[in-house]
mmCIF file of C-alpha atoms in Angstrom:
data_model
loop_
_atom_site.group_PDB
_atom_site.id
_atom_site.type_symbol
_atom_site.label_atom_id
_atom_site.label_comp_id
_atom_site.label_asym_id
_atom_site.label_seq_id
_atom_site.Cartn_x
_atom_site.Cartn_y
_atom_site.Cartn_z
ATOM 1 C CA UNK A 1 -4.453 24.961 4.912
ATOM 2 C CA UNK A 2 -5.018 22.523 2.037
ATOM 3 C CA UNK A 3 -2.633 19.701 1.230
ATOM 4 C CA UNK A 4 -0.326 20.575 -1.671
ATOM 5 C CA UNK A 5 -1.849 19.667 -5.019
ATOM 6 C CA UNK A 6 1.016 17.295 -5.775
ATOM 7 C CA UNK A 7 0.542 15.447 -2.479
ATOM 8 C CA UNK A 8 -2.784 13.611 -2.559
ATOM 9 C CA UNK A 9 -1.918 10.375 -0.742
ATOM 10 C CA UNK A 10 0.374 9.774 2.160
ATOM 11 C CA UNK A 11 1.486 6.587 3.838
ATOM 12 C CA UNK A 12 2.597 7.247 7.392
ATOM 13 C CA UNK A 13 5.140 4.669 8.530
ATOM 14 C CA UNK A 14 3.899 3.121 11.750
ATOM 15 C CA UNK A 15 7.254 2.637 13.464
ATOM 16 C CA UNK A 16 7.472 6.222 14.737
ATOM 17 C CA UNK A 17 6.387 6.979 18.289
ATOM 18 C CA UNK A 18 2.693 7.767 18.630
ATOM 19 C CA UNK A 19 1.980 6.830 15.011
ATOM 20 C CA UNK A 20 -1.804 6.693 15.496
ATOM 21 C CA UNK A 21 -1.777 10.249 16.894
ATOM 22 C CA UNK A 22 0.191 11.450 13.864
ATOM 23 C CA UNK A 23 -2.417 9.895 11.564
ATOM 24 C CA UNK A 24 -5.203 11.608 13.512
ATOM 25 C CA UNK A 25 -3.364 14.960 13.264
ATOM 26 C CA UNK A 26 -2.803 14.623 9.529
ATOM 27 C CA UNK A 27 -6.484 13.785 8.898
ATOM 28 C CA UNK A 28 -7.566 16.741 10.990
ATOM 29 C CA UNK A 29 -5.194 19.229 9.377
ATOM 30 C CA UNK A 30 -5.538 17.954 5.810
ATOM 31 C CA UNK A 31 -9.051 16.488 5.399
ATOM 32 C CA UNK A 32 -8.663 16.059 1.621
ATOM 33 C CA UNK A 33 -5.439 14.064 1.973
ATOM 34 C CA UNK A 34 -5.730 10.278 1.706
ATOM 35 C CA UNK A 35 -3.769 9.072 4.731
ATOM 36 C CA UNK A 36 -2.686 5.509 5.270
ATOM 37 C CA UNK A 37 -0.742 3.619 7.887
ATOM 38 C CA UNK A 38 2.460 1.799 7.053
ATOM 39 C CA UNK A 39 4.335 -0.978 8.792
ATOM 40 C CA UNK A 40 1.042 -2.542 9.932
ATOM 41 C CA UNK A 41 2.158 -5.865 11.489
ATOM 42 C CA UNK A 42 -1.016 -7.173 13.143
ATOM 43 C CA UNK A 43 -4.677 -6.543 13.798
ATOM 44 C CA UNK A 44 -4.075 -4.384 16.872
ATOM 45 C CA UNK A 45 -1.843 -2.046 14.850
ATOM 46 C CA UNK A 46 -4.481 -1.969 12.102
ATOM 47 C CA UNK A 47 -7.225 -1.167 14.623
ATOM 48 C CA UNK A 48 -5.269 1.690 16.198
ATOM 49 C CA UNK A 49 -4.526 3.198 12.797
ATOM 50 C CA UNK A 50 -8.078 2.880 11.477
ATOM 51 C CA UNK A 51 -9.579 4.231 14.687
ATOM 52 C CA UNK A 52 -7.435 7.365 14.211
ATOM 53 C CA UNK A 53 -8.503 7.805 10.609
ATOM 54 C CA UNK A 54 -6.168 5.725 8.433
ATOM 55 C CA UNK A 55 -7.856 5.199 5.064
ATOM 56 C CA UNK A 56 -5.600 2.389 3.896
ATOM 57 C CA UNK A 57 -3.103 -0.026 5.451
ATOM 58 C CA UNK A 58 0.331 -0.974 4.136
ATOM 59 C CA UNK A 59 2.823 -3.577 5.376
ATOM 60 C CA UNK A 60 6.079 -5.068 4.210
ATOM 61 C CA UNK A 61 4.629 -8.486 5.052
ATOM 62 C CA UNK A 62 1.154 -10.106 4.776
ATOM 63 C CA UNK A 63 -0.198 -10.467 8.308
ATOM 64 C CA UNK A 64 -3.443 -12.437 7.959
ATOM 65 C CA UNK A 65 -5.104 -10.874 11.010
ATOM 66 C CA UNK A 66 -4.355 -7.314 9.852
ATOM 67 C CA UNK A 67 -5.631 -8.074 6.338
ATOM 68 C CA UNK A 68 -8.829 -9.584 7.741
ATOM 69 C CA UNK A 69 -9.395 -6.669 10.097
ATOM 70 C CA UNK A 70 -8.861 -4.054 7.387
ATOM 71 C CA UNK A 71 -11.252 -5.897 5.072
ATOM 72 C CA UNK A 72 -13.831 -6.138 7.891
ATOM 73 C CA UNK A 73 -13.618 -2.372 8.395
ATOM 74 C CA UNK A 74 -13.791 -1.650 4.638
ATOM 75 C CA UNK A 75 -10.265 -0.251 4.417
ATOM 76 C CA UNK A 76 -7.929 -0.871 1.480
ATOM 77 C CA UNK A 77 -5.145 -3.272 2.511
ATOM 78 C CA UNK A 78 -1.777 -3.389 0.760
ATOM 79 C CA UNK A 79 0.348 -6.137 2.294
ATOM 80 C CA UNK A 80 3.905 -6.855 1.167
ATOM 81 C CA UNK A 81 5.352 -9.868 -0.589
ATOM 82 C CA UNK A 82 8.225 -10.716 -2.881
ATOM 83 C CA UNK A 83 7.968 -14.282 -4.103
ATOM 84 C CA UNK A 84 5.062 -15.692 -6.191
ATOM 85 C CA UNK A 85 3.682 -17.872 -3.400
ATOM 86 C CA UNK A 86 3.704 -14.908 -0.975
ATOM 87 C CA UNK A 87 2.010 -12.640 -3.532
ATOM 88 C CA UNK A 88 -0.733 -15.223 -4.233
ATOM 89 C CA UNK A 89 -1.190 -15.866 -0.525
ATOM 90 C CA UNK A 90 -1.716 -12.104 0.076
ATOM 91 C CA UNK A 91 -4.294 -12.004 -2.759
ATOM 92 C CA UNK A 92 -6.077 -15.052 -1.318
ATOM 93 C CA UNK A 93 -6.200 -13.370 2.114
ATOM 94 C CA UNK A 94 -7.975 -10.397 0.560
ATOM 95 C CA UNK A 95 -5.312 -7.863 -0.377
ATOM 96 C CA UNK A 96 -6.584 -5.047 -2.603
ATOM 97 C CA UNK A 97 -3.068 -4.527 -3.987
ATOM 98 C CA UNK A 98 0.186 -6.304 -3.111
ATOM 99 C CA UNK A 99 3.246 -4.272 -2.260
ATOM 100 C CA UNK A 100 6.145 -5.892 -4.123
ATOM 101 C CA UNK A 101 8.877 -5.398 -1.530
ATOM 102 C CA UNK A 102 11.765 -4.935 -1.712
ATOM 103 C CA UNK A 103 11.287 -4.487 -5.441
ATOM 104 C CA UNK A 104 14.884 -3.483 -6.075
ATOM 105 C CA UNK A 105 16.023 -7.052 -5.291
ATOM 106 C CA UNK A 106 14.305 -8.333 -8.418
ATOM 107 C CA UNK A 107 13.850 -5.270 -10.662
ATOM 108 C CA UNK A 108 11.199 -4.241 -13.235
ATOM 109 C CA UNK A 109 11.721 -7.427 -15.277
ATOM 110 C CA UNK A 110 10.553 -9.476 -12.318
ATOM 111 C CA UNK A 111 7.314 -7.484 -12.135
ATOM 112 C CA UNK A 112 6.748 -8.180 -15.797
ATOM 113 C CA UNK A 113 7.529 -11.857 -15.256
ATOM 114 C CA UNK A 114 4.956 -12.102 -12.429
ATOM 115 C CA UNK A 115 2.287 -10.542 -14.613
ATOM 116 C CA UNK A 116 2.795 -13.035 -17.424
ATOM 117 C CA UNK A 117 1.259 -16.060 -15.637
ATOM 118 C CA UNK A 118 -0.825 -13.912 -13.246
ATOM 119 C CA UNK A 119 -2.190 -10.972 -15.240
ATOM 120 C CA UNK A 120 -4.853 -10.301 -12.593
ATOM 121 C CA UNK A 121 -2.261 -9.286 -10.000
ATOM 122 C CA UNK A 122 -2.277 -5.708 -8.795
ATOM 123 C CA UNK A 123 1.268 -5.054 -7.651
ATOM 124 C CA UNK A 124 2.832 -1.888 -6.251
ATOM 125 C CA UNK A 125 6.638 -2.032 -6.275
ATOM 126 C CA UNK A 126 8.460 -0.265 -3.440
ATOM 127 C CA UNK A 127 11.921 -0.352 -1.958
ATOM 128 C CA UNK A 128 14.894 0.847 -3.987
ATOM 129 C CA UNK A 129 12.972 2.851 -6.555
ATOM 130 C CA UNK A 130 14.691 6.189 -7.039
ATOM 131 C CA UNK A 131 14.974 9.080 -9.454
ATOM 132 C CA UNK A 132 17.828 7.166 -11.143
ATOM 133 C CA UNK A 133 15.743 4.108 -12.001
ATOM 134 C CA UNK A 134 12.096 5.185 -11.918
ATOM 135 C CA UNK A 135 11.989 5.283 -15.741
ATOM 136 C CA UNK A 136 12.592 1.505 -15.733
ATOM 137 C CA UNK A 137 9.497 0.997 -13.566
ATOM 138 C CA UNK A 138 7.440 3.319 -15.749
ATOM 139 C CA UNK A 139 8.470 1.164 -18.694
ATOM 140 C CA UNK A 140 6.593 -1.790 -17.164
ATOM 141 C CA UNK A 141 3.691 0.477 -16.204
ATOM 142 C CA UNK A 142 4.100 -0.338 -12.492
ATOM 143 C CA UNK A 143 3.439 3.126 -11.148
ATOM 144 C CA UNK A 144 0.566 3.811 -13.568
ATOM 145 C CA UNK A 145 -1.102 0.605 -12.345
ATOM 146 C CA UNK A 146 -0.912 1.652 -8.719
ATOM 147 C CA UNK A 147 -2.245 5.117 -9.443
ATOM 148 C CA UNK A 148 -5.225 3.540 -11.277
ATOM 149 C CA UNK A 149 -5.914 1.109 -8.454
ATOM 150 C CA UNK A 150 -5.947 3.845 -5.848
ATOM 151 C CA UNK A 151 -8.310 6.014 -7.959
ATOM 152 C CA UNK A 152 -10.702 3.083 -8.398
ATOM 153 C CA UNK A 153 -10.643 2.387 -4.680
ATOM 154 C CA UNK A 154 -11.355 6.046 -3.862
ATOM 155 C CA UNK A 155 -14.375 6.100 -6.188
ATOM 156 C CA UNK A 156 -15.706 2.838 -4.737
ATOM 157 C CA UNK A 157 -15.391 3.816 -1.153
#
């Protein structure tokens, strides 16, 4: 069975029991699906996820050891940050993209404001984005940016 056409990428949140096994099962059942691990808090969590087939790592924070491990293994790493210093720290540590989390605390205008002095930032807003407000995020091209980043990463790797 193929993954639905609409569903091409999936982040599996790592706080569920036996998360690494779930990643393995998803990769086995849907080989064309890009599967990532979420809630990666340290290098050991990153290792377990990658060993079971995770193709990218996501976290609400920017754990230096997990970022370094993901980079060492050639896996896209998307750590989380909210404030400018946290975002720049994540980029310095080697983040491919920074998860702006929780984005709803600041809103789309904040994303625009971050891009003004730092146009090189690749930010992916999450947390509090819903059907009711997604149009506001599209207005600042946030979701288009993330889609483009993931496509570029897939072609590169």
